Structure formats: structure tokens, C-alpha cells
PDB file of C-alpha atoms in Angstrom:
ATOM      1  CA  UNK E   1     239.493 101.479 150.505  1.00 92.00           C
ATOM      2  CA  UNK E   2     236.177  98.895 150.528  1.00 95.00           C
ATOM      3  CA  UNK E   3     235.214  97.944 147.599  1.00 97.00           C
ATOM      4  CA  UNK E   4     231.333  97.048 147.142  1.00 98.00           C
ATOM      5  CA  UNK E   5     229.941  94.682 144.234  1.00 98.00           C
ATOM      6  CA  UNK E   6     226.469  93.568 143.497  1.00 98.00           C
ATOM      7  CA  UNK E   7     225.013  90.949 141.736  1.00 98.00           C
ATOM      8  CA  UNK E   8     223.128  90.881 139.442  1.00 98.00           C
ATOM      9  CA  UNK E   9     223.392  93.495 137.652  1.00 98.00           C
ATOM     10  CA  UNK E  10     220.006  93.713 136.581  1.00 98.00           C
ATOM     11  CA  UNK E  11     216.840  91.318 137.035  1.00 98.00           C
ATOM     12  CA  UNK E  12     213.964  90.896 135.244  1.00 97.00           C
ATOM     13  CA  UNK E  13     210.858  90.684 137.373  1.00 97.00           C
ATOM     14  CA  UNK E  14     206.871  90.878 137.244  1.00 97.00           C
ATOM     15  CA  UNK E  15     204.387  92.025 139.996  1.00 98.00           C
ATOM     16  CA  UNK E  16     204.193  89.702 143.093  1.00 98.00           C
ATOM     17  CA  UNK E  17     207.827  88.286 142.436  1.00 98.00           C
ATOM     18  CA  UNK E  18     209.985  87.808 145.371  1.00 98.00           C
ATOM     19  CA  UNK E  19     213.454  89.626 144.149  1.00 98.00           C
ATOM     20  CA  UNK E  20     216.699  89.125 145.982  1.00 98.00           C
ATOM     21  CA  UNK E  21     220.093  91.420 145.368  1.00 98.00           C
ATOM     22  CA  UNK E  22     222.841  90.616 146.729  1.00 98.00           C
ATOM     23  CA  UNK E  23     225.662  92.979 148.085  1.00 98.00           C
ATOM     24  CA  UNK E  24     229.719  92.010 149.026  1.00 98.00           C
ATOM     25  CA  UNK E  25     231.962  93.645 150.844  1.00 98.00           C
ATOM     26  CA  UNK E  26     235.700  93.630 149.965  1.00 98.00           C
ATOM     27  CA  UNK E  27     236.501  93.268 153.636  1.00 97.00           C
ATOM     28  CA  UNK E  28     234.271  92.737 156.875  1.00 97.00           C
ATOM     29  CA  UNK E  29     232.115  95.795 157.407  1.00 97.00           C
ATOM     30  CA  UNK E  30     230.353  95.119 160.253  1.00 97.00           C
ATOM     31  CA  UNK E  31     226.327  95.888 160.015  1.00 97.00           C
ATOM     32  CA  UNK E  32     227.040  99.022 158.339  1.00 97.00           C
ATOM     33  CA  UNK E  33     225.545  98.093 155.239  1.00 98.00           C
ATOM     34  CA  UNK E  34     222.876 100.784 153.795  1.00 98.00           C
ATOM     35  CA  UNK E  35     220.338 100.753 150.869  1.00 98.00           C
ATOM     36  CA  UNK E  36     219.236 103.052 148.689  1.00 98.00           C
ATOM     37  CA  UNK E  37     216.650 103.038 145.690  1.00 98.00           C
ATOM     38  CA  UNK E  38     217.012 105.743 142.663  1.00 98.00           C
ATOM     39  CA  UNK E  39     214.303 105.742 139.804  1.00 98.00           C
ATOM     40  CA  UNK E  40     215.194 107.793 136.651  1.00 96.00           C
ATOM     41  CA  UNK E  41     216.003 111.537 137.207  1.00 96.00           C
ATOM     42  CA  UNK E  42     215.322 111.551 140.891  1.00 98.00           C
ATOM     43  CA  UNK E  43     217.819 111.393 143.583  1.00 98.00           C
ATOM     44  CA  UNK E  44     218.371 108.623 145.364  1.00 98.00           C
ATOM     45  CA  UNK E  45     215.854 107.292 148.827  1.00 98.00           C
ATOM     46  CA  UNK E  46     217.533 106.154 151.718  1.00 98.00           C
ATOM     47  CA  UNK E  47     215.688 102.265 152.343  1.00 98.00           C
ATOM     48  CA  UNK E  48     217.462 100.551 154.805  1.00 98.00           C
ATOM     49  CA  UNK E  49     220.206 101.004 156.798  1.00 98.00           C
ATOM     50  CA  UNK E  50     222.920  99.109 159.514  1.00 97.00           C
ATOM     51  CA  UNK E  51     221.843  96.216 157.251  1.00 98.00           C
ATOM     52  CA  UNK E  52     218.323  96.261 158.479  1.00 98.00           C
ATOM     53  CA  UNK E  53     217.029  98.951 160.052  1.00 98.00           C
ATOM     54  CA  UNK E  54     213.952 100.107 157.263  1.00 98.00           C
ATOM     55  CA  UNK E  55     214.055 103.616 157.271  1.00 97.00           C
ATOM     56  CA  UNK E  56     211.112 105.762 157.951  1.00 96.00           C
ATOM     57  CA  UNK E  57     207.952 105.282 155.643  1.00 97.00           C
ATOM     58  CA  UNK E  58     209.935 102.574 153.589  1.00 98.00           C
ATOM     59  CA  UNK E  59     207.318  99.832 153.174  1.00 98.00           C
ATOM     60  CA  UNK E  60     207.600  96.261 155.080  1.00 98.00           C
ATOM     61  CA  UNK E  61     207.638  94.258 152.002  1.00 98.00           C
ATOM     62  CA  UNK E  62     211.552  95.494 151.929  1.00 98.00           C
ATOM     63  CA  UNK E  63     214.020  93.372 154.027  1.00 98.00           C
ATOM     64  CA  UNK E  64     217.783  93.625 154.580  1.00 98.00           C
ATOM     65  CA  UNK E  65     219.887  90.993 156.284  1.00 98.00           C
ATOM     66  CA  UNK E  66     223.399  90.282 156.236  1.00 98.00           C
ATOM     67  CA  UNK E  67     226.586  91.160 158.305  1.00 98.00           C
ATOM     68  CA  UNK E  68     230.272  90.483 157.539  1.00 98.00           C
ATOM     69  CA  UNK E  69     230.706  90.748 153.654  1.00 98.00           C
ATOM     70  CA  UNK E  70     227.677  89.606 152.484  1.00 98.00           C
ATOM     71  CA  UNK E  71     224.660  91.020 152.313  1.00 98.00           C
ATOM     72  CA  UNK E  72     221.128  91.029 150.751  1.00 98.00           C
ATOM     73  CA  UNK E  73     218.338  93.133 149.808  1.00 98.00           C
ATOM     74  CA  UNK E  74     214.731  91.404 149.480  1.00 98.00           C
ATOM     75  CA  UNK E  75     211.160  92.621 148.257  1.00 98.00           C
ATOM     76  CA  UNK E  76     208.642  90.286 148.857  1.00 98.00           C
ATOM     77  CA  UNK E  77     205.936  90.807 146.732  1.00 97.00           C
ATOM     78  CA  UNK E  78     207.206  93.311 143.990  1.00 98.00           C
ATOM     79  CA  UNK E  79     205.122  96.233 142.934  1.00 98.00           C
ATOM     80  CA  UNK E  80     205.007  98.822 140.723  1.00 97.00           C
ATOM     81  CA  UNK E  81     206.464 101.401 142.070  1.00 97.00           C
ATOM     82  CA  UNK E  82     209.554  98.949 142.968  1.00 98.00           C
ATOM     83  CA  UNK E  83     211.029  98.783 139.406  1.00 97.00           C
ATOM     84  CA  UNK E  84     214.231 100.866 139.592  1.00 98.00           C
ATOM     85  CA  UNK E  85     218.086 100.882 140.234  1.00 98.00           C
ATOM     86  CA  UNK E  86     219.181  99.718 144.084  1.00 98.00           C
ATOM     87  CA  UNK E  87     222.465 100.690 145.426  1.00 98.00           C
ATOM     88  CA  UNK E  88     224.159  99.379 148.347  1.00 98.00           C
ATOM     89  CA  UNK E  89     226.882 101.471 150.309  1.00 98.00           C
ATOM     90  CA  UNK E  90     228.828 100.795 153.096  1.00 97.00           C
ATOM     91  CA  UNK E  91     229.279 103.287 156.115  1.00 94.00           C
ATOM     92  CA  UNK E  92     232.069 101.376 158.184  1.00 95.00           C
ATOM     93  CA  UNK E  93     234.768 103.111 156.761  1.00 88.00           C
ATOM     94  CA  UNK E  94     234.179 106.215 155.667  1.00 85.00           C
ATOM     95  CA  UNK E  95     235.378 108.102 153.690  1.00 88.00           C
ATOM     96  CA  UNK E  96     235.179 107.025 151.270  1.00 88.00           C
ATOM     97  CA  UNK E  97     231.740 106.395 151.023  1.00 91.00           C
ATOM     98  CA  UNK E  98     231.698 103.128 148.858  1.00 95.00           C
ATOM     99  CA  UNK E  99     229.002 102.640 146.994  1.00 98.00           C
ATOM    100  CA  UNK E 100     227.979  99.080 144.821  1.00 98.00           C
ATOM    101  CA  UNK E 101     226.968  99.807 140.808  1.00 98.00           C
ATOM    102  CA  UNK E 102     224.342  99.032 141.114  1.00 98.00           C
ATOM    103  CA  UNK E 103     220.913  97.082 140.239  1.00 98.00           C
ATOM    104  CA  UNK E 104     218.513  97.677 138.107  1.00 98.00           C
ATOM    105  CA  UNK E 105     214.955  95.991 138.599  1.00 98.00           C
ATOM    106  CA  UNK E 106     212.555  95.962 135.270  1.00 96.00           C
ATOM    107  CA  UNK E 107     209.809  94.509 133.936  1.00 91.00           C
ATOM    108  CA  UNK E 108     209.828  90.893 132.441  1.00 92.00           C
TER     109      UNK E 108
ATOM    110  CA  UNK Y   1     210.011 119.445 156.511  1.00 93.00           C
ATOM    111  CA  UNK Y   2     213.471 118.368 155.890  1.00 95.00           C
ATOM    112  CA  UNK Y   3     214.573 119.649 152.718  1.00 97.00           C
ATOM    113  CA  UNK Y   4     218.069 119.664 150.612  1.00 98.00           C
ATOM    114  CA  UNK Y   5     217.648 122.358 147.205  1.00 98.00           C
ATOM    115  CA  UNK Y   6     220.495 122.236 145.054  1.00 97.00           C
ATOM    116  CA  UNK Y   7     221.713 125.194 142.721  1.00 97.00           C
ATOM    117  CA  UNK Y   8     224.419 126.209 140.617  1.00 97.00           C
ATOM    118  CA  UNK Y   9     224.776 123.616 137.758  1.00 97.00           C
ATOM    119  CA  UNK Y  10     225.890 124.669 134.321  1.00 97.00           C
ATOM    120  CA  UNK Y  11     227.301 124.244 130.761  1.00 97.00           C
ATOM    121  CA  UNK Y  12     231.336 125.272 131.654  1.00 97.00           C
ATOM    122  CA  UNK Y  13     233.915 124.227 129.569  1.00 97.00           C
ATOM    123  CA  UNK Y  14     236.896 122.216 130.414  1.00 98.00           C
ATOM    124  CA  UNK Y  15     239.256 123.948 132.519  1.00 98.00           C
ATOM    125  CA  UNK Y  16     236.401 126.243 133.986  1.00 97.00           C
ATOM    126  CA  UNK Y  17     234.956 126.817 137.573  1.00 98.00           C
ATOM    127  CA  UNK Y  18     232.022 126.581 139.013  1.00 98.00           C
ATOM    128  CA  UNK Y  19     230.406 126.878 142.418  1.00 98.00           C
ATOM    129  CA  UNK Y  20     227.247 124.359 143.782  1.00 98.00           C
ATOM    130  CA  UNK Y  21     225.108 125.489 146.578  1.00 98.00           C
ATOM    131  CA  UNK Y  22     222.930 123.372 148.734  1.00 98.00           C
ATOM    132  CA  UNK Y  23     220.351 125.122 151.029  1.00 98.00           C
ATOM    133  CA  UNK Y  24     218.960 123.168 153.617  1.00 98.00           C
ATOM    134  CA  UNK Y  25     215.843 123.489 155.677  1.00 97.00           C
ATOM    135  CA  UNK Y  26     214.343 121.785 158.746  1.00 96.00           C
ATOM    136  CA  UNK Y  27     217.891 120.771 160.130  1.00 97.00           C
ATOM    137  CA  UNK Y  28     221.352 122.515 160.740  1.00 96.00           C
ATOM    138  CA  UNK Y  29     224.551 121.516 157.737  1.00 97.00           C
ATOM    139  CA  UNK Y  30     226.966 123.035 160.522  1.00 95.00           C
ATOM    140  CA  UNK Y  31     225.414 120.327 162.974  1.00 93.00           C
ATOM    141  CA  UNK Y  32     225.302 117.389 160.562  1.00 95.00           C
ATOM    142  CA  UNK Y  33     227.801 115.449 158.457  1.00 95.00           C
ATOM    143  CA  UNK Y  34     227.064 116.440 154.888  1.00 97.00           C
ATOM    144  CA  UNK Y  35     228.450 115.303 151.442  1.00 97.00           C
ATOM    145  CA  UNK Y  36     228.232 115.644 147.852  1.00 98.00           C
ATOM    146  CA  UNK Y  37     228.008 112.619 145.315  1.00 98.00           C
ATOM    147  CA  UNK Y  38     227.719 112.932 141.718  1.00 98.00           C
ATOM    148  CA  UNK Y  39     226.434 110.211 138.999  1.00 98.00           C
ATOM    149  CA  UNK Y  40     228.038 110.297 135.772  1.00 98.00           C
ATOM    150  CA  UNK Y  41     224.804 110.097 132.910  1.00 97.00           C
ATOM    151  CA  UNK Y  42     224.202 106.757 132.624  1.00 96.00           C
ATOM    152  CA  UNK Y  43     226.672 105.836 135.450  1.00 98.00           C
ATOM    153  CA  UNK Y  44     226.016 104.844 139.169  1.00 98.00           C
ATOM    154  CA  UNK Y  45     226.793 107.096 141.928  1.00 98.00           C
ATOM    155  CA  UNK Y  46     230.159 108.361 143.549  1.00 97.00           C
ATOM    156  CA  UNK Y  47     231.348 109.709 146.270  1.00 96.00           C
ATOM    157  CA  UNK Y  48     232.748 113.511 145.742  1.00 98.00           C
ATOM    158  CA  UNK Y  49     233.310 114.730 149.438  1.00 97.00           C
ATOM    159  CA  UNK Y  50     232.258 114.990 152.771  1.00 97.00           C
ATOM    160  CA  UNK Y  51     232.392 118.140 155.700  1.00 97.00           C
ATOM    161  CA  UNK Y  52     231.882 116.820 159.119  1.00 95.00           C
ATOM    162  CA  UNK Y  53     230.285 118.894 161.703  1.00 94.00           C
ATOM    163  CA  UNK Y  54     233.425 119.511 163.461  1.00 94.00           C
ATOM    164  CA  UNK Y  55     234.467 121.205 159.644  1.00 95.00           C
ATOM    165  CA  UNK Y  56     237.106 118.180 158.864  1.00 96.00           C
ATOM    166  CA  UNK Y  57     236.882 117.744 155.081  1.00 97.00           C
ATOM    167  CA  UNK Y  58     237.525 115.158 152.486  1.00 97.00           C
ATOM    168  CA  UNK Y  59     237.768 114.240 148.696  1.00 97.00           C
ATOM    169  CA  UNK Y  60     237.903 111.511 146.753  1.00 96.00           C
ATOM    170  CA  UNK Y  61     241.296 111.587 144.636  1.00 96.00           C
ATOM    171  CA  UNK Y  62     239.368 112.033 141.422  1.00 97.00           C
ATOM    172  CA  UNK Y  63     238.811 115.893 142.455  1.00 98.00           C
ATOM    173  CA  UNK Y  64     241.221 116.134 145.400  1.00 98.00           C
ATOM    174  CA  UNK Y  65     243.285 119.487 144.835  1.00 98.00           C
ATOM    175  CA  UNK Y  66     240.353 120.806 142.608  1.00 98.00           C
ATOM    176  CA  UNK Y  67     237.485 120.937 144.539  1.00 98.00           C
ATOM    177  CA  UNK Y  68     236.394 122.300 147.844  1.00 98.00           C
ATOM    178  CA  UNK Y  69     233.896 121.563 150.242  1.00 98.00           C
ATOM    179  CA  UNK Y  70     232.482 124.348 152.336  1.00 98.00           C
ATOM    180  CA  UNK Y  71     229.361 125.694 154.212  1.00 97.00           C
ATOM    181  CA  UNK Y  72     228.129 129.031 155.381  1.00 96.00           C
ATOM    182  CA  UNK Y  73     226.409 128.462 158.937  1.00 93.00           C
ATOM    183  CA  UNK Y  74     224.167 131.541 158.879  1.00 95.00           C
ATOM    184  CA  UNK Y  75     222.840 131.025 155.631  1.00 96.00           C
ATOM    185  CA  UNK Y  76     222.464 127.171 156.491  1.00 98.00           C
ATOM    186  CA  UNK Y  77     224.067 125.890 152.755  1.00 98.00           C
ATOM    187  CA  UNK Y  78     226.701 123.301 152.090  1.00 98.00           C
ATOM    188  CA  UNK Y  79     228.994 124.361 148.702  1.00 98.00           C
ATOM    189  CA  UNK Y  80     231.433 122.468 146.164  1.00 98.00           C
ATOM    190  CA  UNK Y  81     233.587 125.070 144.343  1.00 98.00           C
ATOM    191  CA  UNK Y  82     234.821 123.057 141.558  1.00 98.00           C
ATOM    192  CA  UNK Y  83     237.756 124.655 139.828  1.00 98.00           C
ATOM    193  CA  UNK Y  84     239.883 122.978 136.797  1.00 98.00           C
ATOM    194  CA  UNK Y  85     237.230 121.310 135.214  1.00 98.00           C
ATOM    195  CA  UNK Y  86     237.271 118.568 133.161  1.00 98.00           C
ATOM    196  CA  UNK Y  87     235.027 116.378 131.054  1.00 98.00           C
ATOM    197  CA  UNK Y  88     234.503 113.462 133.313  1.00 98.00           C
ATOM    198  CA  UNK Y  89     233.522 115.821 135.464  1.00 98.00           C
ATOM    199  CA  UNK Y  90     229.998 115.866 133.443  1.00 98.00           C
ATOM    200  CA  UNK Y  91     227.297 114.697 135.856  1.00 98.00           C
ATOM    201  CA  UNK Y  92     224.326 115.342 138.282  1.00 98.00           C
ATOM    202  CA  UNK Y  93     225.560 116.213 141.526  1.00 98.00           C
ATOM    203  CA  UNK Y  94     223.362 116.096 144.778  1.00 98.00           C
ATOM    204  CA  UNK Y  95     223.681 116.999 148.514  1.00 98.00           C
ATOM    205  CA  UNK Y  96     223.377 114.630 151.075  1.00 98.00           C
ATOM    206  CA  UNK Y  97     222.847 114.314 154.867  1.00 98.00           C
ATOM    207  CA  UNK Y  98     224.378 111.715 156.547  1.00 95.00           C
ATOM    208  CA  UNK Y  99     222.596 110.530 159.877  1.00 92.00           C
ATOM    209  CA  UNK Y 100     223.066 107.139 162.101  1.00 89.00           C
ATOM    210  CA  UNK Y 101     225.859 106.433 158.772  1.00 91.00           C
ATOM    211  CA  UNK Y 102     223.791 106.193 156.154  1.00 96.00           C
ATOM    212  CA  UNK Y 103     222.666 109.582 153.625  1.00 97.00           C
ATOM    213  CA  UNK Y 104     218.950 110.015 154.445  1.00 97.00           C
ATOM    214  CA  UNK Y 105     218.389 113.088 153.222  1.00 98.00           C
ATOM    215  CA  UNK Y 106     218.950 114.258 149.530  1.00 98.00           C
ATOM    216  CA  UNK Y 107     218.318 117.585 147.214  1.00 98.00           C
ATOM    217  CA  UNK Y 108     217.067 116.877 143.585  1.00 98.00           C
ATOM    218  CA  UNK Y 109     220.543 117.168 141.852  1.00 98.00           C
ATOM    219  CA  UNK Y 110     222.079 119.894 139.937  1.00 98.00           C
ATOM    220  CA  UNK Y 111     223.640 119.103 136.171  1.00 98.00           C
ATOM    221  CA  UNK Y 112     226.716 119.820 135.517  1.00 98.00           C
ATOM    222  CA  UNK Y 113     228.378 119.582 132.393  1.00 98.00           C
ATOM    223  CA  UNK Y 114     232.021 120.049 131.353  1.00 98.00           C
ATOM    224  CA  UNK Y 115     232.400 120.249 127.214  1.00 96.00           C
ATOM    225  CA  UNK Y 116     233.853 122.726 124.530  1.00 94.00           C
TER     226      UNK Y 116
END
């Protein structure tokens, strides 16, 4: 099975920061690299996916790149409604449906 | 509107079943690739199991033998019967839809929770 790991694993950030997480693959996956953004007690929002493909009514200030093992996930100018937990997962192999643990955004 | 509405969550105790439903709206589960992943309280999320549209089914080995994946076409809802229950068990669960390979589409979670 793929394993996924993120780093960090949390970040400490204030309004207008430009945030980077970073997402590795335990073997080549290809593009198929997706994104997802959870706040507390909601479900989970699909944000990007095949790496960089932003998903319907996801903002542009959200940017995935990457291929291979090693990918990223950038806001450019942080807001608000940003602070949360982002999960990668990868969709080359599946299943199982790998997910990373995680990273959790929150206010400096 | 595309919609996922989870049901069926519960207090059970160890060794205890339980069944999730998952209605959709806006879209067909028999057409679509649908799955299940649960998040421990506290935890990140994990995979539970997955029905293609063709009805080929799989489990992660955590509940593999225990639980069971199914969907009912005319009333358009994905299940999980979840049978021998244990504590780790304990968790939100939520239906997904997969499209172009990644889960776009989610219900609001269902809590489940396995204690004596």
C-alpha cells in the first residue's frame, strides 16, 4: 500500500501569510494527488485534485503543484476562513484510499 | 443540488451491530464509485471501504470480515452494516463520492460510538 506523510504537522500563520504544506508519496503516484480541507465538526471539502486541478468554487488563492512523490499545497494570501486541518490523499492506487495526517493551520 | 445525508449512528456496545445509511440526491450511488471513511475523535481520516459502480467491493483490513458495504439502487442509498463492534471502532463516519479520483462529494458524518 502508499503511504502518504505531510509536513508540518501544524503551522502557525496570520492573515496575508503565504503558507506552504508539503505532501510525500511512499512511491511515485503519478498526478493523482488530491486535497482536501476539514474545519472542526464538518466533513471534509474536496480543494484540489490530479495535483492541480482547483475544484469547483475553491478560491484562486489555493495552488497545488507537484508530481512524482512530492507534492505541495499553497495559499497565497491566508484568510480567515483558511485556518483549518488539510489532508492530502492519493488516488493512483486505490484502494486503499491513502490519506496524509494531516495539517492543521492556526492562528499565530 | 448534490447532496450526501448520513443516518444511523449510535451508542452500541462492543461486540454490537449497527447499520449506516447514506441517501443521496442529485446523482445516482449505483452509477458512481462511493465509499465510507471514518475519523477517529481527535484523529485524521481513514479509509473504511469502497463499492464501485460495477458493485466490486472493498475493506480496509481493520474491518475486513466485519463490515459490509452495500447500496439499494431504487432507494438511491449507499450502507455500512457494521457487525462485531469494537472500541476503536468509535468515530464519525461519512459518505463519499468519488469522481475524476478524488471524493468530491461528502454527507455531514454520522457518530458512532462503541463503549460499555
Amino acid at each position: 500500500d502508499i503511504q502518504m506523510t505531510q509536513s508540518p504537522s501544524s503551522l502557525s500563520a496570520s492573515i496575508g501569510d503565504r503558507i506552504t504544506i508539503t505532501c510525500r508519496a511512499s512511491q511515485s503516484i503519478n498526478i493523482y494527488l488530491n486535497w482536501y480541507q476539514q474545519k472542526p465538526g464538518k466533513a471534509p471539502n474536496l480543494l484540489i485534485y490530479a495535483s492541480s486541478t482547483l475544484h469547483t468554487g475553491v478560491p484562486s488563492r489555493f495552488n497545488g503543484s507537484g508530481s512524482g512523490t512530492d507534492f505541495t499545497l499553497t495559499i497565497s494570501s491566508l484568510q480567515p476562513e483558511d485556518f483549518a486541518t488539510y489532508y492530502c490523499q492519493q488516488s493512483y492506487s486505490t484502494p486503499p484510499l491513502s490519506f496524509g495526517p494531516g495539517t492543521k493551520v492556526y492562528v499565530k | 443540488e448534490l447532496q450526501l445525508v448520513e443516518s444511523g449512528g449510535g451508542l452500541m456496545q462492543p461486540g454490537g451491530s449497527l447499520r449506516l445509511s447514506c441517501a443521496a440526491s442529485g446523482f445516482s450511488v449505483s452509477n458512481n464509485y462511493m465509499a465510507w471513511v471514518r475519523q477517529a475523535p481527535g484523529k485524521g481520516l481513514q479509509w473504511v471501504s469502497v463499492i464501485f459502480a460495477g458493485g466490486e467491493t472493498h475493506y480496509a483490513d481493520s474491518v475486513k470480515g466485519r463490515f459490509t458495504i452495500s447500496r439499494d439502487n431504487s432507494n438511491n442509498t449507499l450502507y455500512l452494516q457494521m457487525n462485531s463492534l469494537r472500541a476503536e471502532d468509535t468515530g464519525v463516519y461519512f459518505c463519499a463520492r468519488s469522481f475524476r479520483a478524488a471524493l468530491d462529494i461528502w454527507g455531514q458524518g454520522t457518530t458512532v460510538t462503541v463503549s460499555s
